[in-house]
Tab-separated table of C-alpha atoms in Angstrom:
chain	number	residue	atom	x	y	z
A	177	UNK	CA	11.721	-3.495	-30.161
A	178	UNK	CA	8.402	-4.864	-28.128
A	179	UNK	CA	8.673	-3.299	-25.005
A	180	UNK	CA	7.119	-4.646	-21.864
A	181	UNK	CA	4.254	-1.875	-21.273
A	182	UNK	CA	1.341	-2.004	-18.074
A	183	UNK	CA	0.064	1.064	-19.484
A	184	UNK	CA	-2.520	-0.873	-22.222
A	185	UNK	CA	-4.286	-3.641	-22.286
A	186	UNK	CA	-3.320	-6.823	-24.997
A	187	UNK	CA	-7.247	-6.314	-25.935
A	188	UNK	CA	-7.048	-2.772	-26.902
A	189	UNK	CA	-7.118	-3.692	-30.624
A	190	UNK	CA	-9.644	-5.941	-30.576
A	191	UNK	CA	-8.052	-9.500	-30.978
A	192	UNK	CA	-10.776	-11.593	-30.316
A	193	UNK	CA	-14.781	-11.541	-29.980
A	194	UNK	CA	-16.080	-9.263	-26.763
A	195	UNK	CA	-18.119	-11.948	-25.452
A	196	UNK	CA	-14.718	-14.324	-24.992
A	197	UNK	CA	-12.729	-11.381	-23.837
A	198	UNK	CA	-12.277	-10.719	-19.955
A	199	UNK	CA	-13.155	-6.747	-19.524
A	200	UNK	CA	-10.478	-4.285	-19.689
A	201	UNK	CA	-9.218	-3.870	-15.936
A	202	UNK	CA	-9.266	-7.421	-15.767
A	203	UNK	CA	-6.713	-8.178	-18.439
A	204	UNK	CA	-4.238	-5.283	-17.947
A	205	UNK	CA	-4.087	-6.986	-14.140
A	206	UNK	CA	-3.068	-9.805	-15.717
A	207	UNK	CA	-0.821	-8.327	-17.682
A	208	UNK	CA	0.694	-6.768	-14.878
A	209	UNK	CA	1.182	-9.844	-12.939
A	210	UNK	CA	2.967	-11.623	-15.945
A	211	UNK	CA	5.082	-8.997	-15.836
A	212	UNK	CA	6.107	-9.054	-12.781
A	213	UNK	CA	6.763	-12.497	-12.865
A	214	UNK	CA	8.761	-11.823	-15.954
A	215	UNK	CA	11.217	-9.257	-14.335
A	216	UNK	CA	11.499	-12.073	-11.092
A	217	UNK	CA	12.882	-14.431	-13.168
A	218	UNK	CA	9.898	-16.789	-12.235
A	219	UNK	CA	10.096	-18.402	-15.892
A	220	UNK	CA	7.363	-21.407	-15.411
A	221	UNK	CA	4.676	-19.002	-13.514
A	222	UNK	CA	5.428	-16.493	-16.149
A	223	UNK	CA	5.071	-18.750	-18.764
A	224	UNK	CA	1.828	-19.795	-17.765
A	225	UNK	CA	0.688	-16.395	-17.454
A	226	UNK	CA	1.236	-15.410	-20.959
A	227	UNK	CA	-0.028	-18.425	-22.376
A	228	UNK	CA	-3.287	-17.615	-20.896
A	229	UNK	CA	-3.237	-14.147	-22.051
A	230	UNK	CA	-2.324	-15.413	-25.218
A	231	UNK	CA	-5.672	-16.150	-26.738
A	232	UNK	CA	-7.385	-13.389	-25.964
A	233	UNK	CA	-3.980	-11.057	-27.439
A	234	UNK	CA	-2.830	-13.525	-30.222
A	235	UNK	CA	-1.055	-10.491	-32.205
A	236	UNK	CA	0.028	-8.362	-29.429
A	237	UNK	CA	3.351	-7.617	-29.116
A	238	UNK	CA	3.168	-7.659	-25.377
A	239	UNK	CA	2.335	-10.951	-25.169
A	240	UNK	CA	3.766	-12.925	-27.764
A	241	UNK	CA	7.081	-11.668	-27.553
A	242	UNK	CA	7.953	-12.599	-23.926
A	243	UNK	CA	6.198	-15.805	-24.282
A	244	UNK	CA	7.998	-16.607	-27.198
A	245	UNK	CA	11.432	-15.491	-25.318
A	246	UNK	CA	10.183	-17.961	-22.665
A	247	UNK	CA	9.291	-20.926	-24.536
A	248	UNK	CA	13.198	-20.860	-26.075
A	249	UNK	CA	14.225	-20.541	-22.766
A	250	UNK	CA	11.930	-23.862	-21.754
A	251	UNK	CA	13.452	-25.926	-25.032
A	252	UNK	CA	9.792	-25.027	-26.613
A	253	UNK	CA	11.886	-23.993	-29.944
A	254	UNK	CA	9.215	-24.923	-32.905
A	255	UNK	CA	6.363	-23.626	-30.395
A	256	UNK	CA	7.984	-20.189	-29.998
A	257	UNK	CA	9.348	-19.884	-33.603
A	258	UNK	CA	5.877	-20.342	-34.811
A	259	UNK	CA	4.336	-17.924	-32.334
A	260	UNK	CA	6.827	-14.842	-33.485
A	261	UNK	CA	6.144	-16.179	-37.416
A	262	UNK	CA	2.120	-15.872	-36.959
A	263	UNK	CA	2.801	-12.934	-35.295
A	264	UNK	CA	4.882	-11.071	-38.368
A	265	UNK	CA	2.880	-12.324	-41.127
A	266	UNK	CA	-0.445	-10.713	-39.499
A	267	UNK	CA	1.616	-7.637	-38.208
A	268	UNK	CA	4.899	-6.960	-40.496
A	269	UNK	CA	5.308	-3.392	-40.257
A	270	UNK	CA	5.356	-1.301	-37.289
A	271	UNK	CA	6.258	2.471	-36.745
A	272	UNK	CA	9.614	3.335	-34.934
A	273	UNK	CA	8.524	7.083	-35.178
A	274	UNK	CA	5.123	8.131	-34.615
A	275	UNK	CA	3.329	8.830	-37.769
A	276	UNK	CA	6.319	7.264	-40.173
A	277	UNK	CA	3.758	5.705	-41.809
A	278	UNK	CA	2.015	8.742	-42.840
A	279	UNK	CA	5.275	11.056	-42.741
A	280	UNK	CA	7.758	11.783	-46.142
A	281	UNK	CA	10.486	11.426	-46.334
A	282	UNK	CA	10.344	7.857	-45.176
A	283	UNK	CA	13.384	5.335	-44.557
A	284	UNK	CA	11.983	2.079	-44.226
A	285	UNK	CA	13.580	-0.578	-42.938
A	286	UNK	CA	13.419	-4.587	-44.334
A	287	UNK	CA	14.455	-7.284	-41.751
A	288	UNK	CA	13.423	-11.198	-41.384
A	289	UNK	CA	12.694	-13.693	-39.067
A	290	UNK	CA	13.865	-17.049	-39.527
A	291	UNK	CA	16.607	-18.227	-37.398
A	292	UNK	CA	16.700	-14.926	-35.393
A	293	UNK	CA	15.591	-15.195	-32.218
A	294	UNK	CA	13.888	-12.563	-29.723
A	295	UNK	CA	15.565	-11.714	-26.734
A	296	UNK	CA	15.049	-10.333	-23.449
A	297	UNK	CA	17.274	-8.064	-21.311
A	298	UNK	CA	16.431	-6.526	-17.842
A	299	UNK	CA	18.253	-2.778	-17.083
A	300	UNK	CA	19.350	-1.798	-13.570
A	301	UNK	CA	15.956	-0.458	-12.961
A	302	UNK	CA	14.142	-3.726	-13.756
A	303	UNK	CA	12.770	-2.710	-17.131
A	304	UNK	CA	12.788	-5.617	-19.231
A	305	UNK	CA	12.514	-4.912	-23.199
A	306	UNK	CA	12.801	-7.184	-26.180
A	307	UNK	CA	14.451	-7.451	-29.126
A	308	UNK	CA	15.771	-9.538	-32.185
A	309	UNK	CA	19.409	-11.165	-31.865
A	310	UNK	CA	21.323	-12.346	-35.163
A	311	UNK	CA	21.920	-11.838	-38.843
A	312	UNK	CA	21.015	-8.067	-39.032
A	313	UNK	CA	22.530	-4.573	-38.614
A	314	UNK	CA	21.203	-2.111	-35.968
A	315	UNK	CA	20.688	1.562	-37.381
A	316	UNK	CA	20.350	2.899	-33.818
A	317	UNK	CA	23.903	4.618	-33.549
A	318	UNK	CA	24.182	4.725	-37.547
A	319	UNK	CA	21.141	7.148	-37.325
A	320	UNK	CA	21.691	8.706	-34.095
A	321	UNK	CA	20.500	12.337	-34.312
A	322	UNK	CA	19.347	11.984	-37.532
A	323	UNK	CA	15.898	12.938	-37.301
A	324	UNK	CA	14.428	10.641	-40.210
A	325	UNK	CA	11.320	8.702	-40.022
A	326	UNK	CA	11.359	5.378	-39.779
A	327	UNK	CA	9.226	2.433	-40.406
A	328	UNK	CA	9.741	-1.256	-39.866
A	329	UNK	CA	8.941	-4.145	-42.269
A	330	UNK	CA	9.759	-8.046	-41.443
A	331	UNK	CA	9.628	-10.801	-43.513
A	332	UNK	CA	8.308	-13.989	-41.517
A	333	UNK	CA	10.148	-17.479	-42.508
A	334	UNK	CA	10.343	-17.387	-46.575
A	335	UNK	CA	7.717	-14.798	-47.158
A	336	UNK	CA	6.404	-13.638	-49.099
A	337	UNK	CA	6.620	-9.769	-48.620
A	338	UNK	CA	2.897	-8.683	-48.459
A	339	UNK	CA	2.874	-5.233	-51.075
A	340	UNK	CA	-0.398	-4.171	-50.204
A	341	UNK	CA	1.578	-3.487	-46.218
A	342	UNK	CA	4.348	-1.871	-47.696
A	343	UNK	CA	3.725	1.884	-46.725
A	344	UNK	CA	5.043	4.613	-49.231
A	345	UNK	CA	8.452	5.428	-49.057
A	346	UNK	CA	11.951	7.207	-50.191
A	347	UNK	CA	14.583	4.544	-49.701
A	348	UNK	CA	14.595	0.966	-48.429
A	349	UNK	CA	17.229	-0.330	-46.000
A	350	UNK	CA	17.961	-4.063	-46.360
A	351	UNK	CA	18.978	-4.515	-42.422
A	352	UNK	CA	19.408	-8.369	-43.517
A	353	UNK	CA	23.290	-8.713	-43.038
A	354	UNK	CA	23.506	-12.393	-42.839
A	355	UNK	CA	22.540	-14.854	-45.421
A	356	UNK	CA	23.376	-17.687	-43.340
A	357	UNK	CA	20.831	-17.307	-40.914
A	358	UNK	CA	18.038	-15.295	-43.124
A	359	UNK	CA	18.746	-16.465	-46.885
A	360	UNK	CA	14.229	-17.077	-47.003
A	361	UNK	CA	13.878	-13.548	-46.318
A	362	UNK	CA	16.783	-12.064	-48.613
A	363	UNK	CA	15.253	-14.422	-51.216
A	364	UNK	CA	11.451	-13.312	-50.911
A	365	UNK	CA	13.195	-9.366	-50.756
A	366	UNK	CA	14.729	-10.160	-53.830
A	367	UNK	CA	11.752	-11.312	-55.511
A	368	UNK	CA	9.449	-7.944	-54.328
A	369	UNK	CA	11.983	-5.995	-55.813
A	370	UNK	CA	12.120	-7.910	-58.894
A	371	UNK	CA	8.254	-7.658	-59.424
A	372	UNK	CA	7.328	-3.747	-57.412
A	373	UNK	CA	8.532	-0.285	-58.066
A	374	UNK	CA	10.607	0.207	-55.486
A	375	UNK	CA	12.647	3.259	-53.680
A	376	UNK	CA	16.290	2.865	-53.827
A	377	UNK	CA	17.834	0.112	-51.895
A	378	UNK	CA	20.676	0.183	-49.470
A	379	UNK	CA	22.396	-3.501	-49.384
A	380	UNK	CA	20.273	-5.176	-52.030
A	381	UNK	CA	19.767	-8.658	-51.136
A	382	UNK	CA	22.072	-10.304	-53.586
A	383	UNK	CA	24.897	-9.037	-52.937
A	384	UNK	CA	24.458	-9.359	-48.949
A	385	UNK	CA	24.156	-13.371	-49.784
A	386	UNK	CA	27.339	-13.152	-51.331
A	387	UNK	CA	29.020	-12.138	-48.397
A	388	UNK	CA	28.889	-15.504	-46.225
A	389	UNK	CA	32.627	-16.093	-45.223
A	390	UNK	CA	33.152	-19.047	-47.542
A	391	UNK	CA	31.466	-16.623	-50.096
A	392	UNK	CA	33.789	-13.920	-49.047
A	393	UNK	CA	36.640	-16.645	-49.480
A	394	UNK	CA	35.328	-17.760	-53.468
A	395	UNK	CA	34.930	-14.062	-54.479
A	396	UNK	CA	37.926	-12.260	-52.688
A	397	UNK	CA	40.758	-14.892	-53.237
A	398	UNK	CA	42.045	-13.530	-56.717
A	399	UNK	CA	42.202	-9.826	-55.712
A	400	UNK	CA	46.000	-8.834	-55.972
A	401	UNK	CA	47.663	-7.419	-52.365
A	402	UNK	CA	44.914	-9.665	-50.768
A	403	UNK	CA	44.672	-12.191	-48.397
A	404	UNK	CA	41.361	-14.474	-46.996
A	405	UNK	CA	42.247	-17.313	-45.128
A	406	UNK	CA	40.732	-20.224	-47.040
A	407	UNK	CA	37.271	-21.284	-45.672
A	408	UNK	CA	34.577	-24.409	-46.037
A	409	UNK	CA	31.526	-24.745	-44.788
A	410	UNK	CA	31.353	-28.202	-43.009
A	411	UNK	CA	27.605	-30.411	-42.501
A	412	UNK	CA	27.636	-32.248	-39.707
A	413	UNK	CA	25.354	-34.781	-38.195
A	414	UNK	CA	25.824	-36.275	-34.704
A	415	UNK	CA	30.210	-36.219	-36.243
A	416	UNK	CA	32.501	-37.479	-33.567
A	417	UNK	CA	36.044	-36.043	-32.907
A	418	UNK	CA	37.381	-38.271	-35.694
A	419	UNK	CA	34.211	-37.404	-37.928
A	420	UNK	CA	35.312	-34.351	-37.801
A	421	UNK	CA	39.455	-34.695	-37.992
A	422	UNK	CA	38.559	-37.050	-41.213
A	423	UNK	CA	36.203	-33.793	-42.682
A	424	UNK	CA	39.268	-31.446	-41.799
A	425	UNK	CA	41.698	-33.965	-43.398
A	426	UNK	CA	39.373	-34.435	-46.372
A	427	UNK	CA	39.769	-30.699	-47.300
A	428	UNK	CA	42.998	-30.638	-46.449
A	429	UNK	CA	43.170	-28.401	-43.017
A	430	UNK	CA	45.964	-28.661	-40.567
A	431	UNK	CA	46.551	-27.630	-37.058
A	432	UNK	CA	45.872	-24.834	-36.399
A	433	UNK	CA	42.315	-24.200	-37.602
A	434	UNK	CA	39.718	-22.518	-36.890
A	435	UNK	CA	36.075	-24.117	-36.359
A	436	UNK	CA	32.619	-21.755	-35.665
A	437	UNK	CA	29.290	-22.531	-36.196
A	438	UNK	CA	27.715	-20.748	-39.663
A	439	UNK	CA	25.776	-17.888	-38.542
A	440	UNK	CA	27.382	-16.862	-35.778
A	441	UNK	CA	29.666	-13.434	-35.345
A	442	UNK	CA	30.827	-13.989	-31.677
A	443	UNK	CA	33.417	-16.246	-30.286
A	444	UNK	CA	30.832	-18.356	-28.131
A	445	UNK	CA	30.436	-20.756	-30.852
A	446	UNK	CA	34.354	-20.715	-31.955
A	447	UNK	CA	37.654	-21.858	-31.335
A	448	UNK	CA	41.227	-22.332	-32.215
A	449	UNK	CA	41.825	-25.952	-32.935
A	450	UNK	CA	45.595	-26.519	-32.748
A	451	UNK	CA	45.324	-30.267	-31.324
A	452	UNK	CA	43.147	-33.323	-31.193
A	453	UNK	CA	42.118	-32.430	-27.564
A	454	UNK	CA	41.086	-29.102	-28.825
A	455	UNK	CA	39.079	-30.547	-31.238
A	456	UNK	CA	37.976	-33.043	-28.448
A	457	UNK	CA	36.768	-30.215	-26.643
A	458	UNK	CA	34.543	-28.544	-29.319
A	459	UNK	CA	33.119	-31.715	-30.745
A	460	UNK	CA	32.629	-32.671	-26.734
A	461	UNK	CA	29.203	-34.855	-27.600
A	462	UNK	CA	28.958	-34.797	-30.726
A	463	UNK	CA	28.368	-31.849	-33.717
A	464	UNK	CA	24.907	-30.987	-35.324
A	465	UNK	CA	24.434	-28.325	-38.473
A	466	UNK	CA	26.937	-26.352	-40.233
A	467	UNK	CA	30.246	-24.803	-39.604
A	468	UNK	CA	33.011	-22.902	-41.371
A	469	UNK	CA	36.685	-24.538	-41.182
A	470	UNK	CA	39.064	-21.611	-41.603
A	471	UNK	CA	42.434	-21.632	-41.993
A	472	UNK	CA	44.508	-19.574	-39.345
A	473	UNK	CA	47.637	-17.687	-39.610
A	474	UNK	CA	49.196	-15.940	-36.535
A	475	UNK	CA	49.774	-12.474	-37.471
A	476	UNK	CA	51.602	-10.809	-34.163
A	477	UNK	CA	52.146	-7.149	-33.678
A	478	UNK	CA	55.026	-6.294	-32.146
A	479	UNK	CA	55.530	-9.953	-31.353
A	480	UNK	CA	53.297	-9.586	-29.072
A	481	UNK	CA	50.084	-8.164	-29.539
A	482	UNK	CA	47.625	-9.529	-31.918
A	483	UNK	CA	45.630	-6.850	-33.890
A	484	UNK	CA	42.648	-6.125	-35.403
A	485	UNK	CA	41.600	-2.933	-37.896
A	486	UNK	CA	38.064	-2.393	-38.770
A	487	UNK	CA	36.758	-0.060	-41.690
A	488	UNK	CA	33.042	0.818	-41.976
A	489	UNK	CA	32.091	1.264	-45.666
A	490	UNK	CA	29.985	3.395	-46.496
A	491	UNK	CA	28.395	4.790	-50.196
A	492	UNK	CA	31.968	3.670	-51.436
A	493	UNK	CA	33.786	5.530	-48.772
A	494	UNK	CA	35.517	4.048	-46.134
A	495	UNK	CA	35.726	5.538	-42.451
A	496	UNK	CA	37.837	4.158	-39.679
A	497	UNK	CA	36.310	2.372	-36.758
A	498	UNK	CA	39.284	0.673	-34.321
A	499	UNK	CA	42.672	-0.374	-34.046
A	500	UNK	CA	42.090	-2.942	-31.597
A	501	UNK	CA	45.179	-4.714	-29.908
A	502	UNK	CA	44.873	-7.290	-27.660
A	503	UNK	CA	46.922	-10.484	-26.050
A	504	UNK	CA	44.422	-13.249	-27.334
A	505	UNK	CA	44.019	-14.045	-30.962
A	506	UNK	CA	39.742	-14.085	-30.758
A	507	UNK	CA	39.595	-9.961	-30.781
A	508	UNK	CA	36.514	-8.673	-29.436
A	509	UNK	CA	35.454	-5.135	-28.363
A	510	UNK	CA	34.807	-6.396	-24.982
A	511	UNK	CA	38.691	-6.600	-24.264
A	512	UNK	CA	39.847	-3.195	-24.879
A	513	UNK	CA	39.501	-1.955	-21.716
A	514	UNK	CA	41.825	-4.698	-20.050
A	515	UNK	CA	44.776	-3.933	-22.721
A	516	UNK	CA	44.149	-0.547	-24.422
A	517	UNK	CA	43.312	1.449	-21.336
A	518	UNK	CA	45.762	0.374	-19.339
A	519	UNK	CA	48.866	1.217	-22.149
A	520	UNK	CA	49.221	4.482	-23.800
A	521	UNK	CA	51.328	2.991	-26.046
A	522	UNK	CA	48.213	0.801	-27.651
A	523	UNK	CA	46.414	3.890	-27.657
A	524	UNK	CA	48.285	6.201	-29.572
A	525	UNK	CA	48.755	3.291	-32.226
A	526	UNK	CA	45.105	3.205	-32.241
A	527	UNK	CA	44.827	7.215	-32.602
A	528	UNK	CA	47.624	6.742	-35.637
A	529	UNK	CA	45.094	3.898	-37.537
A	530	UNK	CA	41.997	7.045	-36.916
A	531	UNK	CA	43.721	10.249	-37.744
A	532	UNK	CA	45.031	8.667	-41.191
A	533	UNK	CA	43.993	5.224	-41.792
A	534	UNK	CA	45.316	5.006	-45.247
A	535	UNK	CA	49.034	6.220	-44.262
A	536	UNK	CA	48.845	3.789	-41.649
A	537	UNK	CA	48.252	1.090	-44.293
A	538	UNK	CA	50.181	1.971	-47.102
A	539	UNK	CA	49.144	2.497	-51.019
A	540	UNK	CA	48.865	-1.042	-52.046
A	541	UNK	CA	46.863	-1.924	-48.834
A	542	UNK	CA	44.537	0.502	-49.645
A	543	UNK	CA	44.432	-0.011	-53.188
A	544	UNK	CA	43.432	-3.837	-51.900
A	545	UNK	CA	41.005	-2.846	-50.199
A	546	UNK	CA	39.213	-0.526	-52.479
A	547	UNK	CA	38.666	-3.342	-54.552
A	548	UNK	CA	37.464	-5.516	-52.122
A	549	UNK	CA	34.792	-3.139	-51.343
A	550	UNK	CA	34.370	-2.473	-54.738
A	551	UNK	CA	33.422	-6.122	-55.609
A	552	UNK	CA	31.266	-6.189	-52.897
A	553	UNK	CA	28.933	-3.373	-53.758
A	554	UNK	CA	27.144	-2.843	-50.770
A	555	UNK	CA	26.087	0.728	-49.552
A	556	UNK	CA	27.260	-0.367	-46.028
A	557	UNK	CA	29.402	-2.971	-44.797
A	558	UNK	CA	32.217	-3.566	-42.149
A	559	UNK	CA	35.993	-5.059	-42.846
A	560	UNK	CA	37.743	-6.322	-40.252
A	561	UNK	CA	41.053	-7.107	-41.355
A	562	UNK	CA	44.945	-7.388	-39.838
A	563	UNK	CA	48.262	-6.270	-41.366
A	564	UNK	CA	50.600	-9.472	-42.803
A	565	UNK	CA	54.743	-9.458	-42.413
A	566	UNK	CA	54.135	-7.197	-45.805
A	567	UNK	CA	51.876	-5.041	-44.403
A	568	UNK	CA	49.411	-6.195	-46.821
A	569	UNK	CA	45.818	-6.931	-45.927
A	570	UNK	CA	44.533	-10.030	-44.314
A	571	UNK	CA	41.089	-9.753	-44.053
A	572	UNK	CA	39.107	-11.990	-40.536
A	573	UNK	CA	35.816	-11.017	-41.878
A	574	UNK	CA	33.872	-8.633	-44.450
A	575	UNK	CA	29.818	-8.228	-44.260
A	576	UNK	CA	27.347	-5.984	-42.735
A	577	UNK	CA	26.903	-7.372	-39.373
A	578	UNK	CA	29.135	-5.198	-37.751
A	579	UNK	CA	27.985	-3.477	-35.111
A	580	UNK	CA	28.259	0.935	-34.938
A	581	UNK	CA	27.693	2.468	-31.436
A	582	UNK	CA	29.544	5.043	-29.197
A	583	UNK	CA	30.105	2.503	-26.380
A	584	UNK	CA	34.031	2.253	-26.713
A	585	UNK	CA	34.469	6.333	-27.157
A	586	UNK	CA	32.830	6.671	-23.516
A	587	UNK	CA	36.490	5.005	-22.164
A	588	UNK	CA	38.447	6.098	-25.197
A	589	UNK	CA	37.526	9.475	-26.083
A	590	UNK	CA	39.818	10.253	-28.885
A	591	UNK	CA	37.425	7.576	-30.646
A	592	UNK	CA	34.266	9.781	-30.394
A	593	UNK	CA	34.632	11.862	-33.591
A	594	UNK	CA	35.191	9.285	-35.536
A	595	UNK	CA	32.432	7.266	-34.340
A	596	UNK	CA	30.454	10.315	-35.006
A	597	UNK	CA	31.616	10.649	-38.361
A	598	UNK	CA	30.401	7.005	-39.432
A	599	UNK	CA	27.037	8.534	-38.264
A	600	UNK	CA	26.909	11.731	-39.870
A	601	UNK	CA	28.140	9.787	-43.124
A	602	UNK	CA	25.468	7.040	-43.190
A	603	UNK	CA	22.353	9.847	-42.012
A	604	UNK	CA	24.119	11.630	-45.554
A	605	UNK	CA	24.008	8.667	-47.577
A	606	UNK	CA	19.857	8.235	-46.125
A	607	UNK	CA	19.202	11.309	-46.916
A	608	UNK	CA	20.896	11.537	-50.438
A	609	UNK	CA	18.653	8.724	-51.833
A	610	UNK	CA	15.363	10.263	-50.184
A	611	UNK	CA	16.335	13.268	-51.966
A	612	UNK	CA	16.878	11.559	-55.027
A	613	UNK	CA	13.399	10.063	-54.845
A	614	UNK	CA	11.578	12.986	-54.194
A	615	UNK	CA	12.876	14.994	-56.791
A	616	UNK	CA	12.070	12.164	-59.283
A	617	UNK	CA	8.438	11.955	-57.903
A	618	UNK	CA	8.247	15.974	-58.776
């Protein structure tokens, strides 16, 4: 993450000949005044700030970044893609602990930019930091505590990945977790590894491009004790409301159904279409690029309470994450503390799922879901998945997108060693392949 930072100047490295650079004091004020203008919100004064720190800092972090955050914000989408690409083909890698580069054992980690898009977010305190949003896996919680050294590597638009920038290391982590938005970068991955020596690989890229949900749907459909709502990705160009209803029709979807935009893991670009002014509503002027039809099936709780389980996988053992119930069918984390907290009742149900998740499912659930995860071969993934009238499996989603932090066990507690054990096990499963690779090397 490019963090907004007075304390050097966006000509310390050198970016461009002395005699065109302004001296030292003079661009760090400058700096500081985009800044400011930054954290006020002032987007076109900021914007023109940065761009005229911009060629005398062309591959500073400091400057690009927020510009490029800006010019998405202004509609300037090809200008600020291209900005953040230049930007990661001169400067791939970058250190996340001081010295990784130099230090052994060394996790690095692979990520791409394509259809990801910086972001900006302000604290309390006015800080404002940066970071990348979509189609990748955070190991900040997953590695919380964990004391390994890290290093960085992103793969701009379709590559390729530069070898001669790759620094040493014990094990690669594929942080790509969604093919829809970064298939160029799993694709020039997959070719380094095919042609380099290479640590071992957590989530090699071809099997994380298997996991799209109409993927998931092709490869999952014939496991026994199983269930994944039928899905098809749907191209649209300008469609209308009865472009779309004819699409739906065409591949025979009825009311209800569920429509999101490809790429996409929250419900801002998703709904429930159970009538035509539904579908009025989501096609409102008109729909552009790709989106999954999915079939939906209301599976109540109770009769009452719509549910939803989530497993982390990891090195072929699963690990408990939530029992989330809730009175809307879209279940997201940010809900639990309107339902859960205020009904011990939800709670314990949720403590029952944690303290023996298997039990709570039953054998041929689990036996289900073994082989799910087993066909998927990924060293770390996410299920998120509901119990049908046979208390059999019905699975919402399955990839590695899913996020791991201890956010929920600071209002549930009973949560927190379990969220610490999906920690402790993925820090294992890090430092198991290092190990590996160093004794091989000796």
């Amino acid at each position: 993450m490019a963090r907004a930072d007075a304390s050097k100047s966006p000509a310390e490295a050198g970016h461009c000949p002395a005699s065109a650079t302004p001296d030292r004091s003079e661009l760090l004020g400058r700096l500081r005044a985009a800044q400011h203008l930054l954290k006020s919100e002032q987007v076109g004064p900021a914007h023109s700030a940065y761009e005229g720190l911009l060629p005398h800092a062309p591959f500073d972090a400091d400057v690009v970044f927020p510009l490029a955050v800006l010019k998405y914000h202004l509609g300037e989408d090809a200008a600020a893609t291209g900005l953040v690409t230049d930007y990661f083909r001169h400067r791939p890698l970058r250190e996340l602990t001081q010295g990784a580069s130099r230090a052994r054992p060394l996790m690095l980690k692979v990520r791409g930019y394509n259809l990801t898009r910086p972001h900006l977010t302000k604290s309390e305190s006015g800080e404002v930091s940066f970071g990348m949003r979509g189609g990748h896996f955070t190991t900040e919680y997953l590695l919380d505590g964990a004391d390994i050294a890290e290093c960085e590597y992103t793969i701009a638009g379709a590559g390729p990945v530069q070898p001669d920038k790759m620094p040493p290391h014990d094990v690669l982590v594929n942080t790509i977790s969604e093919a829809d938005l970064e298939a160029p970068a799993l694709n020039a991955l997959e070719a380094y590894l095919k042609m380099q020596d290479h640590a071992p690989v957590i989530n090699r890229p071809d099997r994380v491009r298997r996991t799209t949900r109409d993927g998931n749907f092709d490869r999952l459909t014939g496991i026994q004790d199983l269930t994944f709502p039928r899905t098809k990705r749907l191209t649209f160009s300008g469609a209308t409301t009865a472009d779309v209803r004819n699409a739906l029709e065409k591949h025979g979807f009825d009311a209800p159904v569920i429509l999101r935009r490809t790429g996409t893991q929250t419900g801002r670009t998703t709904a429930l279409v159970t009538s035509d002014a539904d579908l009025q509503d989501y096609v409102a002027e008109g729909l552009h690029g790709e989106f999954y039809a999915i079939s939906y099936r209301e599976l109540l709780w109770k009769d009452q309470y719509f549910r939803k389980l989530r497993l982390f996988c990891i090195d072929g053992q699963f690990y408990p994450v939530v029992c989330h119930l809730d009175l809307v069918w879209n279940v997201h984390g940010a809900n639990r503390k309107d339902v859960m907290r205020a009904n011990p009742d939800l709670m314990q149900e949720e403590q029952r799922f944690l303290s023996d998740w298997q039990d709570y499912c039953g054998t041929r659930a689990v036996a289900a879901l073994e082989q799910a995860a087993e066909d998927t071969g990924l060293e770390f993934f996410g299920i998120d998945f509901t119990l049908d009238e046979d208390d059999l499996p019905f699975i919402f989603e399955l990839n590695a997108t899913m996020r791991h932090s201890f956010d929920h066990g600071r209002n549930f507690p009973y949560k927190q060693p379990y969220d610490r054990a999906i920690s402790d096990a993925f820090a294992a499963m890090i430092r198991q392949r290092m190990s590996g690779t160093i004794q091989a090397a000796g």
